[in-house]
CSV table of N, CA and C in Angstrom, one decimal:
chain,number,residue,atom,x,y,z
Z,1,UNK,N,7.4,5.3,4.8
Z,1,UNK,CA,6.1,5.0,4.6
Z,1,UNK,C,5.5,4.7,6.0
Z,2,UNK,N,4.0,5.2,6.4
Z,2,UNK,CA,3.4,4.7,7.8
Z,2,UNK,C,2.3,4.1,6.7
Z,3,UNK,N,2.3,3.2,7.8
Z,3,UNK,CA,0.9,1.9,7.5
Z,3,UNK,C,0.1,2.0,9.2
Z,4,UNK,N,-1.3,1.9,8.9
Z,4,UNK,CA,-2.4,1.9,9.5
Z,4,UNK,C,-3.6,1.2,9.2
Z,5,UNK,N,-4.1,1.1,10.0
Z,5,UNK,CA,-5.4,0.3,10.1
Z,5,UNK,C,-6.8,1.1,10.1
Z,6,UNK,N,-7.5,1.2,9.0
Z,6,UNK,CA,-9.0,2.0,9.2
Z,6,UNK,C,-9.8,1.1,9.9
Z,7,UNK,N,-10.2,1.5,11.1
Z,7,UNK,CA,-10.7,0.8,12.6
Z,7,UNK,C,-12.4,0.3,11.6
Z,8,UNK,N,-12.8,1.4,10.8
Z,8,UNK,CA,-14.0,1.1,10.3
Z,8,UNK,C,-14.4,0.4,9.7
Z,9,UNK,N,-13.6,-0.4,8.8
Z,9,UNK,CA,-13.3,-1.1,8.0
Z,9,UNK,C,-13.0,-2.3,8.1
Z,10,UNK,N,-12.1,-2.8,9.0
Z,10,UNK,CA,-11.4,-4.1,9.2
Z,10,UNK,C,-12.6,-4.8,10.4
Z,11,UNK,N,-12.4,-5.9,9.2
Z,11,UNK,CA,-13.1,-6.9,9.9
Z,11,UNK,C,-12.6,-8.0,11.1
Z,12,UNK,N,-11.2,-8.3,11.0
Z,12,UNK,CA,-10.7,-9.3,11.4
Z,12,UNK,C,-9.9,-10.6,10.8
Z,13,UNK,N,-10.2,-10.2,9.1
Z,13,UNK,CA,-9.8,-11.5,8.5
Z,13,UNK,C,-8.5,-11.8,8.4
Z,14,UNK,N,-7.5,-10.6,9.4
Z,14,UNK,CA,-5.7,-11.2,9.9
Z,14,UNK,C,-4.8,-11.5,8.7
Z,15,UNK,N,-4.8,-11.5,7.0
Z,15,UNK,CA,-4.6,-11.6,5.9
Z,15,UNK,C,-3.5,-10.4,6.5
Z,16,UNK,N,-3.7,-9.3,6.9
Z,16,UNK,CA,-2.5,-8.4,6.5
Z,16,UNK,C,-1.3,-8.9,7.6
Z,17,UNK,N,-1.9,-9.7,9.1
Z,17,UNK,CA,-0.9,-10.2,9.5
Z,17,UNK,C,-0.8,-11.6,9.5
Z,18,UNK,N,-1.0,-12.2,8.5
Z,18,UNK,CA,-0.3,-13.9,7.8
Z,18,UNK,C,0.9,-13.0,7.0
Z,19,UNK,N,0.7,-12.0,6.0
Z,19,UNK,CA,1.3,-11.5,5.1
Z,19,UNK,C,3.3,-10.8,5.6
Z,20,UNK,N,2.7,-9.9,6.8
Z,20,UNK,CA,3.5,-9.1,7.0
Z,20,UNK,C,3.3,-9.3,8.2
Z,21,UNK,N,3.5,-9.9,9.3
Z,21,UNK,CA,3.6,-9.9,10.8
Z,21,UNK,C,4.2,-9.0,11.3
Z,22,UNK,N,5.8,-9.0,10.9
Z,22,UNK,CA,6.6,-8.1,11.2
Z,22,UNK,C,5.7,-6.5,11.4
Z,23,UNK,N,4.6,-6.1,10.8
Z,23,UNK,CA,4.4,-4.8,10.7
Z,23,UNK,C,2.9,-4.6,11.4
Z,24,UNK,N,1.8,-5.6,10.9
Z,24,UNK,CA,0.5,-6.2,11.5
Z,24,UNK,C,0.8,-6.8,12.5
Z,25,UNK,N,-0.4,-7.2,13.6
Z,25,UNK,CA,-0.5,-8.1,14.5
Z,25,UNK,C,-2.4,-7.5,14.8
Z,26,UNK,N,-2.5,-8.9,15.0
Z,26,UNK,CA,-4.4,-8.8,15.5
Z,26,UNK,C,-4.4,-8.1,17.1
Z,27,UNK,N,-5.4,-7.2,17.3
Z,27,UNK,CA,-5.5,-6.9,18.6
Z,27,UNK,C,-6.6,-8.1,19.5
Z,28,UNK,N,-6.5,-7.7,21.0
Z,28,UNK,CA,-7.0,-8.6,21.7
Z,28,UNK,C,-8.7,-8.7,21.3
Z,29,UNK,N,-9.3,-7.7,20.8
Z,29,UNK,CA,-10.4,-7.6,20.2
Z,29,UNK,C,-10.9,-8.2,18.7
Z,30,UNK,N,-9.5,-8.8,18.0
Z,30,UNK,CA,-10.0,-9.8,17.1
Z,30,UNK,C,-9.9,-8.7,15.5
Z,31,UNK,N,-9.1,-7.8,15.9
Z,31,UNK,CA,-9.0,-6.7,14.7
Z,31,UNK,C,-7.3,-6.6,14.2
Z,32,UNK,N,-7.1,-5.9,13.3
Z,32,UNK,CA,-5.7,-5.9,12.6
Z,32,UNK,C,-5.3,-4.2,13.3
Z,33,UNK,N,-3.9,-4.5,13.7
Z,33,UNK,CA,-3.3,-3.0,13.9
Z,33,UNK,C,-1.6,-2.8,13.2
Z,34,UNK,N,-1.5,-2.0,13.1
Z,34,UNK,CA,0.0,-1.6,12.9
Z,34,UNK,C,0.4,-1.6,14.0
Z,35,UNK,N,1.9,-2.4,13.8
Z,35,UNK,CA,2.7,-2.5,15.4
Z,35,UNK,C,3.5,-1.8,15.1
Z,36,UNK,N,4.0,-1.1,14.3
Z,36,UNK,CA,5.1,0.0,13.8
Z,36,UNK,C,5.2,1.3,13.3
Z,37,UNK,N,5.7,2.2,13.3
Z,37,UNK,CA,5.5,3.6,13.3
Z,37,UNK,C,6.0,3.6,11.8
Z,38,UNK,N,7.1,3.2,11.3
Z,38,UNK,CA,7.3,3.2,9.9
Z,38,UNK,C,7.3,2.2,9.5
Z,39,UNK,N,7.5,1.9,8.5
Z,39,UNK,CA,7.9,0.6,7.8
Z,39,UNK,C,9.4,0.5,7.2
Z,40,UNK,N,10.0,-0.4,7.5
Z,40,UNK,CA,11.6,-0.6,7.3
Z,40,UNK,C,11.4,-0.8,5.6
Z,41,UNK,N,12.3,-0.5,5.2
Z,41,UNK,CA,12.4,-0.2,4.0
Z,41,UNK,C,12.4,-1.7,3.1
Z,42,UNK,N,12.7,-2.6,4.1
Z,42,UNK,CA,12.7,-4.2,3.3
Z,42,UNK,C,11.5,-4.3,3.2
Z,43,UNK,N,10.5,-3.7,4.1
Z,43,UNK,CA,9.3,-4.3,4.2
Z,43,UNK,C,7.9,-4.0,3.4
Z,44,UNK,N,8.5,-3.2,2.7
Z,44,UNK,CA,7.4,-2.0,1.9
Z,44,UNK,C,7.1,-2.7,0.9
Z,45,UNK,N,7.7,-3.6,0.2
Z,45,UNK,CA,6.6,-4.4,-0.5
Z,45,UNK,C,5.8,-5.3,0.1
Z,46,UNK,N,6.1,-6.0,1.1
Z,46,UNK,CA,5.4,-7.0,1.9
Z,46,UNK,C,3.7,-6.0,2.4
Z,47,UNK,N,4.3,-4.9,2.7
Z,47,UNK,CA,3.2,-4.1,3.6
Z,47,UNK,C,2.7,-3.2,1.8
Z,48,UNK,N,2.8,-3.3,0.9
Z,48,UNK,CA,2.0,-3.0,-0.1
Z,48,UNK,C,1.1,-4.2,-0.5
Z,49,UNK,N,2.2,-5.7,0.0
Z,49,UNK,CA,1.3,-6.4,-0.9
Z,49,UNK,C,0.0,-6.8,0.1
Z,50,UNK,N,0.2,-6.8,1.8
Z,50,UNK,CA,-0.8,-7.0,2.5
Z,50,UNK,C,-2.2,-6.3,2.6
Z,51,UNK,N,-1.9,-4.5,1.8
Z,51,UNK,CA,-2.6,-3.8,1.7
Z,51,UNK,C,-4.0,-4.1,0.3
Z,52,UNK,N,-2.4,-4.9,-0.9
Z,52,UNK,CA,-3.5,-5.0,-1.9
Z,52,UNK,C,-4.3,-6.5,-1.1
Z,53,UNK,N,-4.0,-7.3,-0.7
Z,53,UNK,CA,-4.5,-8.6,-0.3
Z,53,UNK,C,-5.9,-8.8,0.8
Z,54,UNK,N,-6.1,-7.4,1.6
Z,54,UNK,CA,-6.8,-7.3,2.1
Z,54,UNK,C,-8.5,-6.9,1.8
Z,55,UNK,N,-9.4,-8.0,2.4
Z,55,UNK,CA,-10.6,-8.0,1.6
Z,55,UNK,C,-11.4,-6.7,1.9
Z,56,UNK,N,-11.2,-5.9,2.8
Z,56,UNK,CA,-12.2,-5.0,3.0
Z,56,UNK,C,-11.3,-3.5,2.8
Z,57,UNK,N,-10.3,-3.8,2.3
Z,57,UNK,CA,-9.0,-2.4,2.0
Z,57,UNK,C,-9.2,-1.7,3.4
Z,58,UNK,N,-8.8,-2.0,4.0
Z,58,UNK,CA,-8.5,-1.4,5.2
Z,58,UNK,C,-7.3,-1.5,6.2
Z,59,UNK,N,-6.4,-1.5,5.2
Z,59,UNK,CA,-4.5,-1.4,5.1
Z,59,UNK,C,-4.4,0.5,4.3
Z,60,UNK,N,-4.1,1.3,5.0
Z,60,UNK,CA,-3.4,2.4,4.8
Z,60,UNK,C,-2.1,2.7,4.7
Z,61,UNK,N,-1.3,2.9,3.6
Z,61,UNK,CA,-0.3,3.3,3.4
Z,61,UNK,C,0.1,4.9,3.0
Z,62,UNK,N,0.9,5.6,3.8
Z,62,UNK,CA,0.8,6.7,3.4
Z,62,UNK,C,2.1,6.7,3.5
């Protein structure tokens, strides 16, 4: 699974990285990015549940 961030969408509220750090991290601009090209297989619920947890759905899981 890749996880992404829709740049259009995210506001900043950092929910996907309190959730999943391991996979999130906020950029120096105050927005959420994927730090990882896949998601480790432990982590795919964590990075499903950050996706549902996020207020403006701007967690991509494909």
């Amino acid at each position: 699974m890749k996880a992404s961030i829709d740049d259009g969408r995210c506001r900043g509220h950092g929910v996907c990285t309190t959730i999943c750090p391991e996979i999130f991290a906020m950029t120096d601009d105050g927005y959420a990015e994927a730090i990882v090209d896949e998601v480790p297989d432990e982590l795919a619920d964590r990075a499903r549940e950050a996706a549902g947890a996020c207020p403006e759905n701007a967690v991509v899981l494909d």
